[in-house]
GROMACS .gro file of C-alpha atoms in nm:
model
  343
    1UNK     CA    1   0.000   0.000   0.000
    2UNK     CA    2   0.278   0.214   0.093
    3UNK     CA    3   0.450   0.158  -0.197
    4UNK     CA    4   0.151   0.263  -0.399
    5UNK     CA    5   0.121   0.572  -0.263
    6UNK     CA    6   0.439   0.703  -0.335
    7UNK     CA    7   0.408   0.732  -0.717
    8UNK     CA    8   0.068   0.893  -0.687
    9UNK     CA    9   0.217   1.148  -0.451
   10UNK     CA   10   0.509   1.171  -0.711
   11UNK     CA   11   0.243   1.269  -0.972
   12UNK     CA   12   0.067   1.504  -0.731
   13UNK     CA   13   0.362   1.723  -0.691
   14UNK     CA   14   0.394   1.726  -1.043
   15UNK     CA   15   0.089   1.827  -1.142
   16UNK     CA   16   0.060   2.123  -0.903
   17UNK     CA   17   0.396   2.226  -1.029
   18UNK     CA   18   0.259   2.188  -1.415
   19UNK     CA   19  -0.053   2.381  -1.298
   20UNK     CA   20   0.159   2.649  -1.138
   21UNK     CA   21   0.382   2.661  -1.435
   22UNK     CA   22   0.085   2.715  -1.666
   23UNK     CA   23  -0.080   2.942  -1.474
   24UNK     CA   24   0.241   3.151  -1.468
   25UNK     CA   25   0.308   3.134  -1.808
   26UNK     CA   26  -0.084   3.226  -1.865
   27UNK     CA   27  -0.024   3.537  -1.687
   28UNK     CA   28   0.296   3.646  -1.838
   29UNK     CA   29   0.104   3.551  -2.181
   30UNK     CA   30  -0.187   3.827  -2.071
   31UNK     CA   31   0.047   4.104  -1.977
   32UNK     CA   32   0.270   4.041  -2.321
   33UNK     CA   33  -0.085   4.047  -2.516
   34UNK     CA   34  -0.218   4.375  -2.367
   35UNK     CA   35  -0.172   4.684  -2.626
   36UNK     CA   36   0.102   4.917  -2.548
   37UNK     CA   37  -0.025   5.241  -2.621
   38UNK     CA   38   0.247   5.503  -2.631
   39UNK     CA   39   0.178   5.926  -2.598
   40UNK     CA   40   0.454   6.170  -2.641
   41UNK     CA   41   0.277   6.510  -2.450
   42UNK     CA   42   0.417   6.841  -2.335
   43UNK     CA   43   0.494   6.835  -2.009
   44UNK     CA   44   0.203   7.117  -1.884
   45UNK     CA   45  -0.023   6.806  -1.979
   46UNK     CA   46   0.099   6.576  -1.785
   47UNK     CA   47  -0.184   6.577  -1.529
   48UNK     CA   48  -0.468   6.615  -1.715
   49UNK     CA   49  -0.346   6.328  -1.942
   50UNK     CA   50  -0.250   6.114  -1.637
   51UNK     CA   51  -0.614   6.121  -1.531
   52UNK     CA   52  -0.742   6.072  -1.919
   53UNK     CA   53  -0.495   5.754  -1.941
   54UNK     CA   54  -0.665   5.567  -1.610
   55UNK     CA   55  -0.971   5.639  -1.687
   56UNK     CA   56  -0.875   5.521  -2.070
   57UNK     CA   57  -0.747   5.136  -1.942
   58UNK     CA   58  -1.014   5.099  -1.728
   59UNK     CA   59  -1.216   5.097  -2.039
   60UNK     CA   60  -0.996   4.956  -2.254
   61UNK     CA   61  -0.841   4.653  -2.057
   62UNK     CA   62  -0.635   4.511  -2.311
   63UNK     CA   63  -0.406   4.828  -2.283
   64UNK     CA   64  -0.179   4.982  -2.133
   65UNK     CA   65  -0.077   5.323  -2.172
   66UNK     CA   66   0.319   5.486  -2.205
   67UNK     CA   67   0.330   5.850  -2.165
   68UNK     CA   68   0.644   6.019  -2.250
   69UNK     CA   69   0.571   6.403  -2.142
   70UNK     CA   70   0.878   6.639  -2.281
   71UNK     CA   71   0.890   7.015  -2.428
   72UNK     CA   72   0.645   6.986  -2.688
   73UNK     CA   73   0.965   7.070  -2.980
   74UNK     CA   74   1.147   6.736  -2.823
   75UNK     CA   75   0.849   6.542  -2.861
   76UNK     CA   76   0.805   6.609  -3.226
   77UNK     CA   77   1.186   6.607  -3.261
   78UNK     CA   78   1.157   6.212  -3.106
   79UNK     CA   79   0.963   6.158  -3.406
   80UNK     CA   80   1.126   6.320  -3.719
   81UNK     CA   81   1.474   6.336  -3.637
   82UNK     CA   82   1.501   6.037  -3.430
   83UNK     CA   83   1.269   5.771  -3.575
   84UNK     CA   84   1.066   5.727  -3.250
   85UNK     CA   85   0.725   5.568  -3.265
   86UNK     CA   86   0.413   5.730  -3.101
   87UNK     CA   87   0.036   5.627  -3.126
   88UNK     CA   88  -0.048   5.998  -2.996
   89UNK     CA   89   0.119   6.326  -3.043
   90UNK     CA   90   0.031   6.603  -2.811
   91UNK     CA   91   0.149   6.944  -2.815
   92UNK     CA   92   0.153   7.314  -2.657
   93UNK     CA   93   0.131   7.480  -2.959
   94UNK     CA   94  -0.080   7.352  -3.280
   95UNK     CA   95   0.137   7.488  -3.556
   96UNK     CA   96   0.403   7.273  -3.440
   97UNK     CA   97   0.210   6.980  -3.570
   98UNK     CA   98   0.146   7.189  -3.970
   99UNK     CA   99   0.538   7.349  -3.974
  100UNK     CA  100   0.716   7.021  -3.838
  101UNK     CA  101   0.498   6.695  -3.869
  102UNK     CA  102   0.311   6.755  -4.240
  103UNK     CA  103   0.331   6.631  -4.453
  104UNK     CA  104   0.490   6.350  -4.335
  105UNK     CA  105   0.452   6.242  -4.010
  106UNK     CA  106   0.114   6.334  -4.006
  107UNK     CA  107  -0.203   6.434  -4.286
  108UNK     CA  108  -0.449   6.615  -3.977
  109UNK     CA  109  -0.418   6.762  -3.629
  110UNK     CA  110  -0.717   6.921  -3.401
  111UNK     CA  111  -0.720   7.201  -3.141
  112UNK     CA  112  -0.819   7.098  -2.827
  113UNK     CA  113  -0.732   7.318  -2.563
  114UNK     CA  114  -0.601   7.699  -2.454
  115UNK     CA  115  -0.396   7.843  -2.187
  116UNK     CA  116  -0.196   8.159  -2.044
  117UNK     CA  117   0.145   8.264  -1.911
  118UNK     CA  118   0.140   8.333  -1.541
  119UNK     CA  119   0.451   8.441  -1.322
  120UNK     CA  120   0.459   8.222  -1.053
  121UNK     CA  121   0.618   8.206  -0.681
  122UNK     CA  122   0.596   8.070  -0.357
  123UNK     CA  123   0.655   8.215  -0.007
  124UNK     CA  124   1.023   8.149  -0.037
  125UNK     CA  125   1.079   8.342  -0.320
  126UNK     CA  126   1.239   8.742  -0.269
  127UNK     CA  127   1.007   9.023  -0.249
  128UNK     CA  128   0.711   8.791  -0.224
  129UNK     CA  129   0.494   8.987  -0.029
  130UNK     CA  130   0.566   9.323  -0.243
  131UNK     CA  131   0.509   9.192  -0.586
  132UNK     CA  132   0.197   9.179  -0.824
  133UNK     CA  133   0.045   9.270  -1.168
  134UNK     CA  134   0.203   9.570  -1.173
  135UNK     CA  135   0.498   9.574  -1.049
  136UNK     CA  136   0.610   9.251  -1.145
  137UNK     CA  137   0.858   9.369  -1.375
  138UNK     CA  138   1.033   9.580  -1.161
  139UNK     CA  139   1.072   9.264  -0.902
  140UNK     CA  140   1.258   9.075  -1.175
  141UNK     CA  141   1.496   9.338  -1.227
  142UNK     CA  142   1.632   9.330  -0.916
  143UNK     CA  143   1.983   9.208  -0.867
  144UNK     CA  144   1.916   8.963  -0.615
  145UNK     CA  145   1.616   8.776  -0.765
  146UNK     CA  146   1.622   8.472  -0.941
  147UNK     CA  147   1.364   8.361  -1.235
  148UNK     CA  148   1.364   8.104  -1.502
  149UNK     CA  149   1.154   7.997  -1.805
  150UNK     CA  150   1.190   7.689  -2.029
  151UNK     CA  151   1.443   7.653  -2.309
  152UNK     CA  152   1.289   7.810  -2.611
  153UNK     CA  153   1.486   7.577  -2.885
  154UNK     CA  154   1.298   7.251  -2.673
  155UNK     CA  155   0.963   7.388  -2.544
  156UNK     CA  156   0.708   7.630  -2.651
  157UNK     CA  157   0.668   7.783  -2.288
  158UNK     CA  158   0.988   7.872  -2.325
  159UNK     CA  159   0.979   8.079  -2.707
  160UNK     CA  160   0.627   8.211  -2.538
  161UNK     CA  161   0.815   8.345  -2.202
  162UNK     CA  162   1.028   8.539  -2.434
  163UNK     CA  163   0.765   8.661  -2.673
  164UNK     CA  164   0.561   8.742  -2.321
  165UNK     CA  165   0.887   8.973  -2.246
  166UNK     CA  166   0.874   9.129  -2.546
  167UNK     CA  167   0.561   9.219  -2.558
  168UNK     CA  168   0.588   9.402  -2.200
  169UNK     CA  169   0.821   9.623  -2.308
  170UNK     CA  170   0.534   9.700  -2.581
  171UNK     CA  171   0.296   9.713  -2.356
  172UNK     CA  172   0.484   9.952  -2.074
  173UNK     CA  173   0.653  10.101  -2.308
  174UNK     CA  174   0.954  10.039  -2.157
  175UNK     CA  175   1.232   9.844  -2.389
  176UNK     CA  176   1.447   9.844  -2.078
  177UNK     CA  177   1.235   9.537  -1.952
  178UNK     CA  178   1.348   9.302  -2.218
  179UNK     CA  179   1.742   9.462  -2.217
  180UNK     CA  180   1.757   9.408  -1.848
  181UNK     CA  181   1.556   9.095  -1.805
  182UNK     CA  182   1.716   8.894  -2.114
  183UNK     CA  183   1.970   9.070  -2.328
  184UNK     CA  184   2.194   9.181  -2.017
  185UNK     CA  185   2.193   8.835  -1.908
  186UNK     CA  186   2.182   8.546  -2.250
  187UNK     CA  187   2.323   8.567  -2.558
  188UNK     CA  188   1.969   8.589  -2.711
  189UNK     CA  189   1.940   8.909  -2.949
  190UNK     CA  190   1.650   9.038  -3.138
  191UNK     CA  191   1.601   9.312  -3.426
  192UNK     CA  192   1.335   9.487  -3.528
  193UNK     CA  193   1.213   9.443  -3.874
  194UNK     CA  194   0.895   9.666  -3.996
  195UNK     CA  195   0.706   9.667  -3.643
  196UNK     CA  196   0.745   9.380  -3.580
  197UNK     CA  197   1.030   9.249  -3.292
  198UNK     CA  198   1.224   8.917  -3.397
  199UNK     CA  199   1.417   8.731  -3.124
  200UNK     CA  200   1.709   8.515  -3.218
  201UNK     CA  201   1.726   8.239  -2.990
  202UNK     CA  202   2.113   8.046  -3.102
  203UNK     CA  203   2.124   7.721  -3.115
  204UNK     CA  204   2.315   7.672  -2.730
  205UNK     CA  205   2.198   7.927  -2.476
  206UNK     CA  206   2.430   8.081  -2.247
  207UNK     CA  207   2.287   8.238  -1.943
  208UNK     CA  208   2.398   8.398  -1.640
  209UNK     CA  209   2.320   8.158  -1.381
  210UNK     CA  210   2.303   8.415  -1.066
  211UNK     CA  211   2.008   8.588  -1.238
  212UNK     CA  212   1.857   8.317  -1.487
  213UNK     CA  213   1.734   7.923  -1.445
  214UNK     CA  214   1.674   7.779  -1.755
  215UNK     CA  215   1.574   7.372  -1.761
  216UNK     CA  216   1.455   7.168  -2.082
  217UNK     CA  217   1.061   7.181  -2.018
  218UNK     CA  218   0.851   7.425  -1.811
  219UNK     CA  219   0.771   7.147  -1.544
  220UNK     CA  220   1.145   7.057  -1.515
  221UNK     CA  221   1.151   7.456  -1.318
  222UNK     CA  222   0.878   7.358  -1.050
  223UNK     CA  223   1.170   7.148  -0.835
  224UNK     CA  224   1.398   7.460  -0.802
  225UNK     CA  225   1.144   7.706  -0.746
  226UNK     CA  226   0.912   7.471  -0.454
  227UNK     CA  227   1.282   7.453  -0.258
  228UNK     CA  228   1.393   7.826  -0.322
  229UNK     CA  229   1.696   7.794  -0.572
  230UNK     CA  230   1.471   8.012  -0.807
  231UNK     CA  231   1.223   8.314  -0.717
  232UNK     CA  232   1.018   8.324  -1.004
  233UNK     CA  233   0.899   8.126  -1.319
  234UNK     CA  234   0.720   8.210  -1.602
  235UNK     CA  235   0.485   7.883  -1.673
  236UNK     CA  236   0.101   7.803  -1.786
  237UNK     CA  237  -0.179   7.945  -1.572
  238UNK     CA  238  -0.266   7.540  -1.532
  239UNK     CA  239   0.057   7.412  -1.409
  240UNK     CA  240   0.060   7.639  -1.157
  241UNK     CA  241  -0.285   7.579  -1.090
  242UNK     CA  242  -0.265   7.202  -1.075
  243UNK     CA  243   0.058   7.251  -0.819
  244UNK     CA  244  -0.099   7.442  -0.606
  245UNK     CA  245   0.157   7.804  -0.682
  246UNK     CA  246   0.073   8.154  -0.626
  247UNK     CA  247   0.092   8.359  -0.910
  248UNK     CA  248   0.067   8.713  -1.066
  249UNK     CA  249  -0.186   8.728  -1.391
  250UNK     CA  250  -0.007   8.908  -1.648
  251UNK     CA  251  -0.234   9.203  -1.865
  252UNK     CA  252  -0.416   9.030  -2.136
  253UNK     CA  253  -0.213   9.195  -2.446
  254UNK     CA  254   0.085   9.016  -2.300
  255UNK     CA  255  -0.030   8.691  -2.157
  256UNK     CA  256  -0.104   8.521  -2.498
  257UNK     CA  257  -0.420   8.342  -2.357
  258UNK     CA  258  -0.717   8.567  -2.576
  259UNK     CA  259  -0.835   8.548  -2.896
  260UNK     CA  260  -0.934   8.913  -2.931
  261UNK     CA  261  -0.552   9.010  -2.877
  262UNK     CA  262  -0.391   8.792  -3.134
  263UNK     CA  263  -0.310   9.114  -3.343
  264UNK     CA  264  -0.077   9.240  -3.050
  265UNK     CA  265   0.038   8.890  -3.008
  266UNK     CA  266   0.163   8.891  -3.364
  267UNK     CA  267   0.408   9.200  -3.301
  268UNK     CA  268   0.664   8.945  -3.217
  269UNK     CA  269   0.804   8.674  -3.371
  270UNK     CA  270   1.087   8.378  -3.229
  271UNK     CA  271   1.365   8.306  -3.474
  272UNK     CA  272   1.526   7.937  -3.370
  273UNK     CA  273   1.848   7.973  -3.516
  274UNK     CA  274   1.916   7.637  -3.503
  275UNK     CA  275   1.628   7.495  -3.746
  276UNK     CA  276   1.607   7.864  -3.875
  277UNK     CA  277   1.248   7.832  -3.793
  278UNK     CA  278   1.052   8.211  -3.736
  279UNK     CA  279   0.726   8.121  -3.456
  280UNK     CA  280   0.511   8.403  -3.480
  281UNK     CA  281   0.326   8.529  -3.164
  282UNK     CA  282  -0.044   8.374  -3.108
  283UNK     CA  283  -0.292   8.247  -2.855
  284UNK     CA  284  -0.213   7.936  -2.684
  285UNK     CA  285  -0.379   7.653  -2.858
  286UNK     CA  286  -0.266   7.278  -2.769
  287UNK     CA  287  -0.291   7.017  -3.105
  288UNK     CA  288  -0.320   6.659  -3.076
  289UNK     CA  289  -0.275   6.434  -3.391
  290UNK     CA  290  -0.192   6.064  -3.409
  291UNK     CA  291   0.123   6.032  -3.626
  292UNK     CA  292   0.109   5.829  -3.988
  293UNK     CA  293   0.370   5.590  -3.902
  294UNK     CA  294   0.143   5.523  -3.517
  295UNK     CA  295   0.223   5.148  -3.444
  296UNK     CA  296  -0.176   5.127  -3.304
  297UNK     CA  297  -0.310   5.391  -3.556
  298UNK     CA  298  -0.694   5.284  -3.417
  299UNK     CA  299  -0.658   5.306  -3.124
  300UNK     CA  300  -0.431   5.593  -3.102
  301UNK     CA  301  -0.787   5.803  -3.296
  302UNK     CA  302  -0.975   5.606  -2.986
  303UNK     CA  303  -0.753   5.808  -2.733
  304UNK     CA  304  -0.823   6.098  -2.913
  305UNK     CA  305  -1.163   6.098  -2.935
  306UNK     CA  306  -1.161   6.021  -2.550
  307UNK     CA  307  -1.020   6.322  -2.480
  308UNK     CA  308  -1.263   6.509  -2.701
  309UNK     CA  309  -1.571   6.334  -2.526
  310UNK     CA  310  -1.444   6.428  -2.172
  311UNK     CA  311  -1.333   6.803  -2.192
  312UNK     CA  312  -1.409   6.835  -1.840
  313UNK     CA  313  -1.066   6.689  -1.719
  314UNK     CA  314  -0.918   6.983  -1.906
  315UNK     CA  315  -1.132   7.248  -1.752
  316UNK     CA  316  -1.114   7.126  -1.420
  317UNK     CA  317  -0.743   7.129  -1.404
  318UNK     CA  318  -0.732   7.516  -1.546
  319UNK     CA  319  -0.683   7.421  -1.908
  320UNK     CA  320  -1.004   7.535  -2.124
  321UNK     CA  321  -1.120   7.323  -2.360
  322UNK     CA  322  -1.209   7.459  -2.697
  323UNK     CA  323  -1.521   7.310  -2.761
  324UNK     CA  324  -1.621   7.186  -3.039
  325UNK     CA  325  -1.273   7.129  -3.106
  326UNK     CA  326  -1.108   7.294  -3.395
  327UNK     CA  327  -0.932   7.026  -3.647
  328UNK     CA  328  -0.751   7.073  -4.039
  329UNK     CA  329  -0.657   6.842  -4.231
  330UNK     CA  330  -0.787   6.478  -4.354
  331UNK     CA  331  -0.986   6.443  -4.077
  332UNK     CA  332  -1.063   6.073  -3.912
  333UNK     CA  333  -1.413   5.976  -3.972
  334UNK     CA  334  -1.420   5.904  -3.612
  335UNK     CA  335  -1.385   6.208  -3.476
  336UNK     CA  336  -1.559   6.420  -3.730
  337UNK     CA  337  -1.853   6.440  -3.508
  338UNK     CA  338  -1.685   6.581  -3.260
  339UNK     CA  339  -1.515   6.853  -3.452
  340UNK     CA  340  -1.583   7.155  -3.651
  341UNK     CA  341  -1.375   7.111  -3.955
  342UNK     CA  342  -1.204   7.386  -4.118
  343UNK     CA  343  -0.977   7.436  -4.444
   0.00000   0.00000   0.00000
């Protein structure tokens, strides 16, 4: 009896092993068969879109989403000059996608979204309880203060901090605020060609680092400015928002967030030496597309018309939706119903 029992223990042991060893292999199997859906996004969406991609996969089980958030010039950069792959491309300015992406990299794009330049601060940084939308200006001038925007040849809150500069000195009429602020401190330049200002941005900014922080994307200058090695930034209204930062609003001909200024906006123009690529001055408007060579082309156009379904995550983290959504281009018959279509 004993004897018998040993080789049906034997095969016991076995099987629970086989059965373990299957059920492993069953799992790995459903984690390598889920959809890896991949989104290169400017970095000032990086919470809205955190919040889209949960509620996305709960959805959508079989996938998974990747977010790569960057300046919004790296991300399409990734895809042009490096050869990266991305189901969804979304950026801080929508004539990135037309001047950089078309015609090919991508045949549409759609405008989703606005925003503004604030100047934000915390209690840490100098003259905090002395500056506001006046005087803010003047606060930044002093020799002891500390502010930083984003690198204008990587991000668009960067080229849109300067072109915010500019257009102060406009707006004051004061050209001393862009010479004290920027020229007395980079090697960025600017010339003034039939009203209109041009800044030359060269290809590897150097910057005094007493007065100036400069970092890659707008969100990279949050760190420094939460722990006090920087006084002041010049970000998106909804960043700051969404962190929780005190602010100053900045006048409406020099924020860039209204429509009905875009004729003041357009007084100044970027000049990115290295691509020798002229941005002229606009409203904020975010584009989304979903690149030609998009590994999950269908479901990438799902994403998007996600996003366009639930503008509310956009609104209630400070970035407006434009609704209906604005889109150009040979439009997805998906989303066509969700858009208003122009030429």
């Amino acid at each position: 009896m004993i004897k018998k029992l040993i080789p049906i223990g034997i095969f016991l042991i076995i099987g629970t092993v086989l059965c373990g060893c299957t059920e492993q292999n069953s799992n790995q199997n459903t984690t390598q068969e889920k959809m890896v859906l991949k989104i290169f996004h400017a970095g000032s969406l990086s919470v809205p879109f955190e919040e889209y991609a949960n509620m996305f996969e709960k959805e959508h089980p079989n996938v998974v989403i990747e977010r790569e958030p960057a300046g919004s010039v790296a991300c399409v950069r990734k895809i042009i000059d490096l050869g990266e792959k991305a189901d969804v491309l979304a950026v801080a300015d929508y004539s990135l996608i037309p001047q950089m992406m078309m015609p090919k990299y991508s045949d549409w794009y759609i405008m989703f979204a606005r925003n503004e330049i604030v100047l934000a601060y915390t209690d840490k940084s100098k003259y905090s309880n002395e500056i506001n939308s006046t005087n803010w200006y003047k606060i930044l001038e002093k020799p002891d203060v500390k502010f930083g925007f984003s690198n204008p040849n990587d991000d668009p809150c960067g080229y849109r901090s300067q072109m915010v500069l500019m257009l102060a000195s406009i707006y004051y009429k004061n050209p001393k605020i862009y010479e004290n602020l920027i020229l007395k401190n980079t090697n960025i330049k600017f010339k003034e060609e039939n009203g209109t200002y041009i800044i030359l941005v060269p290809p590897n900014i150097e910057y005094n680092t007493n007065r100036i922080l400069i970092r890659s994307k707008e969100t990279d200058l949050l760190s420094p400015l939460e722990v006090g090695a920087c006084d002041y930034i010049f970000i998106y209204k909804s960043v700051a928002n969404q962190h929780h930062l005190k602010y100053i609003e900045l006048p409406k001909e020099i924020n860039l967030g209204y429509y009905e200024y875009k004729d003041i906006y357009k007084k100044v123009d970027v000049k990115l030496l290295s691509e020798n690529k002229t941005i002229v001055g606009k409203p904020i408007v975010y584009g989304i597309t979903v690149p030609t060579n998009a590994p999950h082309k269908e479901m990438g156009i799902e994403f998007v018309k996600f996003i366009l379904e639930h503008p509310e995550v956009l609104e209630k983290n400070g970035q407006p939706a434009i609704t209906p959504a604005i889109a150009k281009g040979n439009v997805p018959e998906e989303l066509k119903g969700l858009v208003k279509i122009e030429n």
